[in-house]
PDB file of C-alpha atoms in Angstrom:
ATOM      1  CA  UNK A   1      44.716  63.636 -10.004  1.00 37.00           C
ATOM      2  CA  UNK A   2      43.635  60.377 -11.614  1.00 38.00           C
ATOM      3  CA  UNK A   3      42.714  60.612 -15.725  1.00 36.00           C
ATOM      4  CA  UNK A   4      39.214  59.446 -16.242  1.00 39.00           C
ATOM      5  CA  UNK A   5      38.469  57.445 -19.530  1.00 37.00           C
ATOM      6  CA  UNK A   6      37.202  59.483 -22.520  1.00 42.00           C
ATOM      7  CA  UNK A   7      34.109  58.785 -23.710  1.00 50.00           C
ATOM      8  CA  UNK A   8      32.849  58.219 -27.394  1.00 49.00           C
ATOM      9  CA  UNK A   9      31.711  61.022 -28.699  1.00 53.00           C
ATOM     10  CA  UNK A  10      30.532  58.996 -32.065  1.00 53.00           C
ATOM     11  CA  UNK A  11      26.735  57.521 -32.048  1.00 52.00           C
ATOM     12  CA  UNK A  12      26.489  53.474 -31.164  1.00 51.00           C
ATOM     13  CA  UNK A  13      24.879  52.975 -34.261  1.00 50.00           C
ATOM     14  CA  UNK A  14      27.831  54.052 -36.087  1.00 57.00           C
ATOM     15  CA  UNK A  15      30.688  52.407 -34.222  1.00 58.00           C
ATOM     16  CA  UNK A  16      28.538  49.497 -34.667  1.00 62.00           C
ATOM     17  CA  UNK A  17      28.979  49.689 -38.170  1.00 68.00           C
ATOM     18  CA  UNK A  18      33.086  50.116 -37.798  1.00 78.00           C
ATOM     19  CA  UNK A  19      35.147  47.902 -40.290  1.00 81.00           C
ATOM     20  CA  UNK A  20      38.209  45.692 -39.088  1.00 90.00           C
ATOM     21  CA  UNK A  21      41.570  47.181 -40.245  1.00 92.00           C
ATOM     22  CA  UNK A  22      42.565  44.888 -43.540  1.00 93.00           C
ATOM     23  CA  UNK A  23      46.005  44.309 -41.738  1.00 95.00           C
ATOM     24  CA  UNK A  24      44.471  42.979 -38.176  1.00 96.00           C
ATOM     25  CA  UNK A  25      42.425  40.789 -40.004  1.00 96.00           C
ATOM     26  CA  UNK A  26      45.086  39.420 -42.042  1.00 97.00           C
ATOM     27  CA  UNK A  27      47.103  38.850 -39.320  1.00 97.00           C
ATOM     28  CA  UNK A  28      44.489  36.669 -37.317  1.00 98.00           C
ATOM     29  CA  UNK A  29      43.255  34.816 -40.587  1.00 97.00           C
ATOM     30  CA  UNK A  30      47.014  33.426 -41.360  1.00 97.00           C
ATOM     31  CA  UNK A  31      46.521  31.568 -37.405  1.00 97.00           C
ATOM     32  CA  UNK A  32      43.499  30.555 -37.475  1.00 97.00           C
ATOM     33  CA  UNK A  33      41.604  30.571 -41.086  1.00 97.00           C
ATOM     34  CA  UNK A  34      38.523  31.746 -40.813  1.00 98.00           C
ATOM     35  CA  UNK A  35      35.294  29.844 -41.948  1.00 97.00           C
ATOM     36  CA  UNK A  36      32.687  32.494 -41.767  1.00 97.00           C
ATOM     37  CA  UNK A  37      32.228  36.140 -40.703  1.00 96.00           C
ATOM     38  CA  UNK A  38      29.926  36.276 -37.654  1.00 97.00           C
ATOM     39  CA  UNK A  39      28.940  39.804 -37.705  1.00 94.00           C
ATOM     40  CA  UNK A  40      29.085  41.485 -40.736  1.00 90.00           C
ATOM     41  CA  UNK A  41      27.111  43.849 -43.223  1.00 86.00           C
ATOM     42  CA  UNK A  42      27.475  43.390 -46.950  1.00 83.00           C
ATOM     43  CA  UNK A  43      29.724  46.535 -47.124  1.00 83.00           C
ATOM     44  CA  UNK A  44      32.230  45.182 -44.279  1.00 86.00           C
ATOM     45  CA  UNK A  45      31.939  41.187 -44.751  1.00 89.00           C
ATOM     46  CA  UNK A  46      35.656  40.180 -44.743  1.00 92.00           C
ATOM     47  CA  UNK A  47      35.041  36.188 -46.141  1.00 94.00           C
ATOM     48  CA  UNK A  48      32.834  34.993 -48.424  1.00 93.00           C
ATOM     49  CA  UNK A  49      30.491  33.284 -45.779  1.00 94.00           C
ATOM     50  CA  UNK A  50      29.142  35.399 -43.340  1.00 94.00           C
ATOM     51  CA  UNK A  51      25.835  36.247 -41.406  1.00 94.00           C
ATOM     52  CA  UNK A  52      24.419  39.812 -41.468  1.00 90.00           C
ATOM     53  CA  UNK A  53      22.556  41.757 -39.049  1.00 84.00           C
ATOM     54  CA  UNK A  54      19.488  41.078 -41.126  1.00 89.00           C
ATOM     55  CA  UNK A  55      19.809  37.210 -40.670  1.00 94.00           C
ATOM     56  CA  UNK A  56      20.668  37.216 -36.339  1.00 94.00           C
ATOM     57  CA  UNK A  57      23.710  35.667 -35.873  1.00 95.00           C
ATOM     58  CA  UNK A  58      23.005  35.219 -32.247  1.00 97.00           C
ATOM     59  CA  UNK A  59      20.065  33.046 -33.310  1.00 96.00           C
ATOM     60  CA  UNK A  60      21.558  31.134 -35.344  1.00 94.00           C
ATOM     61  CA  UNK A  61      24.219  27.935 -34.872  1.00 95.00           C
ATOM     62  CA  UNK A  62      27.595  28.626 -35.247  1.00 96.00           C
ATOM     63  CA  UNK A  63      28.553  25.390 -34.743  1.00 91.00           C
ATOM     64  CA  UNK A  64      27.094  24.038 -38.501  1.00 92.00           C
ATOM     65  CA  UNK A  65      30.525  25.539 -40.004  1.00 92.00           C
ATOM     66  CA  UNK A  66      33.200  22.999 -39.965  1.00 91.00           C
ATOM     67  CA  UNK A  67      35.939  26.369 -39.421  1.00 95.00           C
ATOM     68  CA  UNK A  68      36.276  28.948 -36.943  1.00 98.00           C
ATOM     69  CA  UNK A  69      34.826  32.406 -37.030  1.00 98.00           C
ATOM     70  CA  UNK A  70      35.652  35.908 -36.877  1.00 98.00           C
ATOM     71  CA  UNK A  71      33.692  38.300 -34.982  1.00 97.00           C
ATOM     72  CA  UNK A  72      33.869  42.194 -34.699  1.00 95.00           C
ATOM     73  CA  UNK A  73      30.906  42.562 -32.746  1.00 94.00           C
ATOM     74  CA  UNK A  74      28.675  45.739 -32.105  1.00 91.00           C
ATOM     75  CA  UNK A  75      30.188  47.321 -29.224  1.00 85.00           C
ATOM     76  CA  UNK A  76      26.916  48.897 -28.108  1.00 86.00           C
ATOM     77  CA  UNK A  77      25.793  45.403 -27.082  1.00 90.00           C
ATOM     78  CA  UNK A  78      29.088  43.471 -26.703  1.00 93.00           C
ATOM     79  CA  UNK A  79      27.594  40.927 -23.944  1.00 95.00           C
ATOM     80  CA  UNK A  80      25.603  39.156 -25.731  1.00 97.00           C
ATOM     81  CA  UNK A  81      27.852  38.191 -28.503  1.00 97.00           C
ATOM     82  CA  UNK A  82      30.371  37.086 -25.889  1.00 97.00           C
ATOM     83  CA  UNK A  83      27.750  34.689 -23.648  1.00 97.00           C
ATOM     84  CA  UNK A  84      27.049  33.319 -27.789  1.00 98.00           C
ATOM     85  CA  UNK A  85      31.251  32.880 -28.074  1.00 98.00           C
ATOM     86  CA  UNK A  86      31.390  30.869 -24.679  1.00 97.00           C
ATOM     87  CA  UNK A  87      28.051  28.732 -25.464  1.00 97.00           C
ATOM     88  CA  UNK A  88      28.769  27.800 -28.986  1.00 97.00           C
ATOM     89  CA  UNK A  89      32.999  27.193 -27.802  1.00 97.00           C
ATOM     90  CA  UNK A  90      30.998  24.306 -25.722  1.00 96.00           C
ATOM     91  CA  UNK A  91      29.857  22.928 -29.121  1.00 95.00           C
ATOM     92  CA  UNK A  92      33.012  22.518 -30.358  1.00 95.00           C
ATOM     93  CA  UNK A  93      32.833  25.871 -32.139  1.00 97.00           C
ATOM     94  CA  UNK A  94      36.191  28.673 -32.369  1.00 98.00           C
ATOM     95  CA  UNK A  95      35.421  31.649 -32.270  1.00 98.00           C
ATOM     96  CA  UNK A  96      37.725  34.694 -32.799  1.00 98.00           C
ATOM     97  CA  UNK A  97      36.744  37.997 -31.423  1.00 98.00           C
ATOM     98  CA  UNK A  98      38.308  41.690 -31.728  1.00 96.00           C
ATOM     99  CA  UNK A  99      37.452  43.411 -29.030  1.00 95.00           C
ATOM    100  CA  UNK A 100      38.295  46.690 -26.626  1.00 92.00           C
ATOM    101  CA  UNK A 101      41.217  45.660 -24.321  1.00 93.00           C
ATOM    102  CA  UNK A 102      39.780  45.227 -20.862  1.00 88.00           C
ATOM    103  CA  UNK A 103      39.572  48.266 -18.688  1.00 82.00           C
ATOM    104  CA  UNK A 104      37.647  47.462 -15.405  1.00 85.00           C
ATOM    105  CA  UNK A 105      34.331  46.837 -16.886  1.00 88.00           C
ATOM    106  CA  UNK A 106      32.351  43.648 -15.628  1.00 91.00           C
ATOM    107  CA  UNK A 107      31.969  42.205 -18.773  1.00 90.00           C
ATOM    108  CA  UNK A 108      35.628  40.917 -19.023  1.00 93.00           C
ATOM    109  CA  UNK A 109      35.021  38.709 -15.381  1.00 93.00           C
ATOM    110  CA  UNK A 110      32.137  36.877 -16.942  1.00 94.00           C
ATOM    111  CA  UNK A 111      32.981  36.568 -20.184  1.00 96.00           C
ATOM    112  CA  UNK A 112      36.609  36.767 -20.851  1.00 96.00           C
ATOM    113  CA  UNK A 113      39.329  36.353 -17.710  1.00 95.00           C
ATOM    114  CA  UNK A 114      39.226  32.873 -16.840  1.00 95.00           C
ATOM    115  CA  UNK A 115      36.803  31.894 -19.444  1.00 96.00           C
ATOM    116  CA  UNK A 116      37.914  32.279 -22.969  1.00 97.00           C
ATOM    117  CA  UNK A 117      40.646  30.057 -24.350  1.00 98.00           C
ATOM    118  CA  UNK A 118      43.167  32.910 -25.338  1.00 97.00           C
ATOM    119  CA  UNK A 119      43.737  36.890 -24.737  1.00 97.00           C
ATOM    120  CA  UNK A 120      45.894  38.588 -27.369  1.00 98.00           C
ATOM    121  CA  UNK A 121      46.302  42.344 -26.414  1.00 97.00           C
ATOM    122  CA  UNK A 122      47.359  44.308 -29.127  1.00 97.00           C
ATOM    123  CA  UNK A 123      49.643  46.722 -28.436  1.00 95.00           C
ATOM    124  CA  UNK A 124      49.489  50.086 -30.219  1.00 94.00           C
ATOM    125  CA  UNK A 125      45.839  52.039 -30.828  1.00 92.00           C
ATOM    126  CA  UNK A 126      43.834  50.516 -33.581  1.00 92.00           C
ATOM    127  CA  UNK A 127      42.040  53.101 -36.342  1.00 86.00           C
ATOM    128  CA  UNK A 128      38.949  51.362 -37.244  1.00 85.00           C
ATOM    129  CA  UNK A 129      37.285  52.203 -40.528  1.00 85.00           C
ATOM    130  CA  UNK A 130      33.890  53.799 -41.095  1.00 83.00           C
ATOM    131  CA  UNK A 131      31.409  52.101 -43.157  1.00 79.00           C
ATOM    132  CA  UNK A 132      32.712  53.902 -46.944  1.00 82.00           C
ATOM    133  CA  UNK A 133      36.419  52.609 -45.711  1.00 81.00           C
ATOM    134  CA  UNK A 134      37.699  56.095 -44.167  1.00 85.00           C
ATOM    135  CA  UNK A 135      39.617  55.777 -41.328  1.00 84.00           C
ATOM    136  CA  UNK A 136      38.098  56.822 -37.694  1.00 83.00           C
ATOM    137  CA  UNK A 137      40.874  58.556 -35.408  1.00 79.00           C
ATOM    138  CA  UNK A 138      41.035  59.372 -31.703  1.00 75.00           C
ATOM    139  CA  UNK A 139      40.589  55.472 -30.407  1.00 78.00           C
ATOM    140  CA  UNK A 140      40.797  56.253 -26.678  1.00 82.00           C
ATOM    141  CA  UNK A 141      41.201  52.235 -25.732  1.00 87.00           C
ATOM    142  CA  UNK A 142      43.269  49.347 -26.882  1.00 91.00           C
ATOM    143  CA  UNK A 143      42.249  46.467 -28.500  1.00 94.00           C
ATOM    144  CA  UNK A 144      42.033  42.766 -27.929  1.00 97.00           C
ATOM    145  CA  UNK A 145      41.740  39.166 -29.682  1.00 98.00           C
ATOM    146  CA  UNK A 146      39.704  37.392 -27.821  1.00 98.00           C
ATOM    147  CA  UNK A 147      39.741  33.188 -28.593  1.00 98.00           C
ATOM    148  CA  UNK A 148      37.348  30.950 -27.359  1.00 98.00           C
ATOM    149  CA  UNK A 149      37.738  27.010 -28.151  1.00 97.00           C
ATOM    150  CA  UNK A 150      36.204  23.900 -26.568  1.00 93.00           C
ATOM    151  CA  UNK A 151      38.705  22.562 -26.324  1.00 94.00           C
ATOM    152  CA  UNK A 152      40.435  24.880 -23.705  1.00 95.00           C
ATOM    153  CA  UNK A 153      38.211  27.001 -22.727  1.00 96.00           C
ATOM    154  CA  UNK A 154      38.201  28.079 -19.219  1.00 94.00           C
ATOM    155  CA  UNK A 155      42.392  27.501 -19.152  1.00 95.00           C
ATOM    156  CA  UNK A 156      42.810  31.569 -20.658  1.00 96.00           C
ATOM    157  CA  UNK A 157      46.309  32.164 -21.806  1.00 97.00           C
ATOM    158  CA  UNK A 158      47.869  36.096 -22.686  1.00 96.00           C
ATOM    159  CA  UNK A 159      49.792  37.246 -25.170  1.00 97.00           C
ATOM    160  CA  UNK A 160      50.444  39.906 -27.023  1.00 96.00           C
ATOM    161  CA  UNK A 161      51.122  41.173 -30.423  1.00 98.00           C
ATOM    162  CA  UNK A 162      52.189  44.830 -31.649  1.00 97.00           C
ATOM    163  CA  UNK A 163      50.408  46.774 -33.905  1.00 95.00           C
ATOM    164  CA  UNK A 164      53.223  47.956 -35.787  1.00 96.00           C
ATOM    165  CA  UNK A 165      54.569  44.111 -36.187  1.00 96.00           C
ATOM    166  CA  UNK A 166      50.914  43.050 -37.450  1.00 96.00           C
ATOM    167  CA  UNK A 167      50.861  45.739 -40.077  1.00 95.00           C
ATOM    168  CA  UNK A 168      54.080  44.622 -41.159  1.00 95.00           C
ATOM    169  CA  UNK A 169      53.562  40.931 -42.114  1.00 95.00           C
ATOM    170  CA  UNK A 170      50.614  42.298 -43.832  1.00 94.00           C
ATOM    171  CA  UNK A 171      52.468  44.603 -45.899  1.00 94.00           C
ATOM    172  CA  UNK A 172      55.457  41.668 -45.973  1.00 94.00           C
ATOM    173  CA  UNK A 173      52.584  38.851 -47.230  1.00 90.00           C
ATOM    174  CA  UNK A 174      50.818  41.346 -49.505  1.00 74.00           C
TER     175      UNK A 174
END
């Protein structure tokens, strides 16, 4: 008998509130040096420029900051933030996101597979961190980097990367 995907049993409004591990961000910053946090809180802003909930990143232009940004996006309303990746890539904008590794749902045709510039599965559960920095256990998916430049976008390459080897460089490069 076929497994079915577990569910989240933790609220939207909290996942949505998740941090980025410090060692997956690290990792991703040393390639691509990030200009600006696109979705962040004051409590979980990982660079000194970012744009808060409060202030709509989705309304706003990405494309005004001369580097690329990082996004850990809500996952309660993931589409949106993707259809802003694609439309501001076509501005000349990078855009970096960490996402849930694909697993059948739509989302991934029209926004990802074909589309983006780069897929970099990460291989190994991530342990997000809740808003005061604890860590949240029991991730039933895998994760993804998803890239999206003007340049190439449309021409999606795949990689991957392993967990293990991400949190070592960041323990290696302090």
């Amino acid at each position: 008998m076929a497994s079915q995907q577990q569910a989240s049993l933790t609220p939207a409004d909290e996942r949505d509130e998740w941090r980025t591990p410090p060692f997956v961000f690290s990792w991703a910053q040393r390639r691509f040096w990030f200009a600006v946090d696109l979705a962040s809180t004051e409590q979980n802003k990982l660079l000194h420029m970012n744009i808060t909930k409060h202030e709509n990143s989705l309304a706003q232009k990405w494309s005004r900051w001369t580097g690329p940004g990082w996004c850990n996006p809500p996952y309660s309303r993931i589409d949106p933030w993707l259809e802003k990746a694609v439309e501001e890539a076509y501005q000349g904008f990078t855009s970096v996101f960490l996402i849930l590794a694909p697993n059948g749902e739509e989302r991934y045709s029209r926004y990802v597979f074909d589309v983006a510039s780069e897929v970099i599965f990460i291989g190994g559960r991530l342990s997000y961190l809740r808003p005061d920095g604890t860590p949240v256990g029991g991730n039933t998916r895998g994760s993804c980097l998803v890239v999206y430049r003007g340049h190439d976008l449309g021409d999606t390459r795949y990689r991957h990367v392993l967990r293990d080897a991400m949190l070592k460089e960041h323990q290696d490069n302090g």
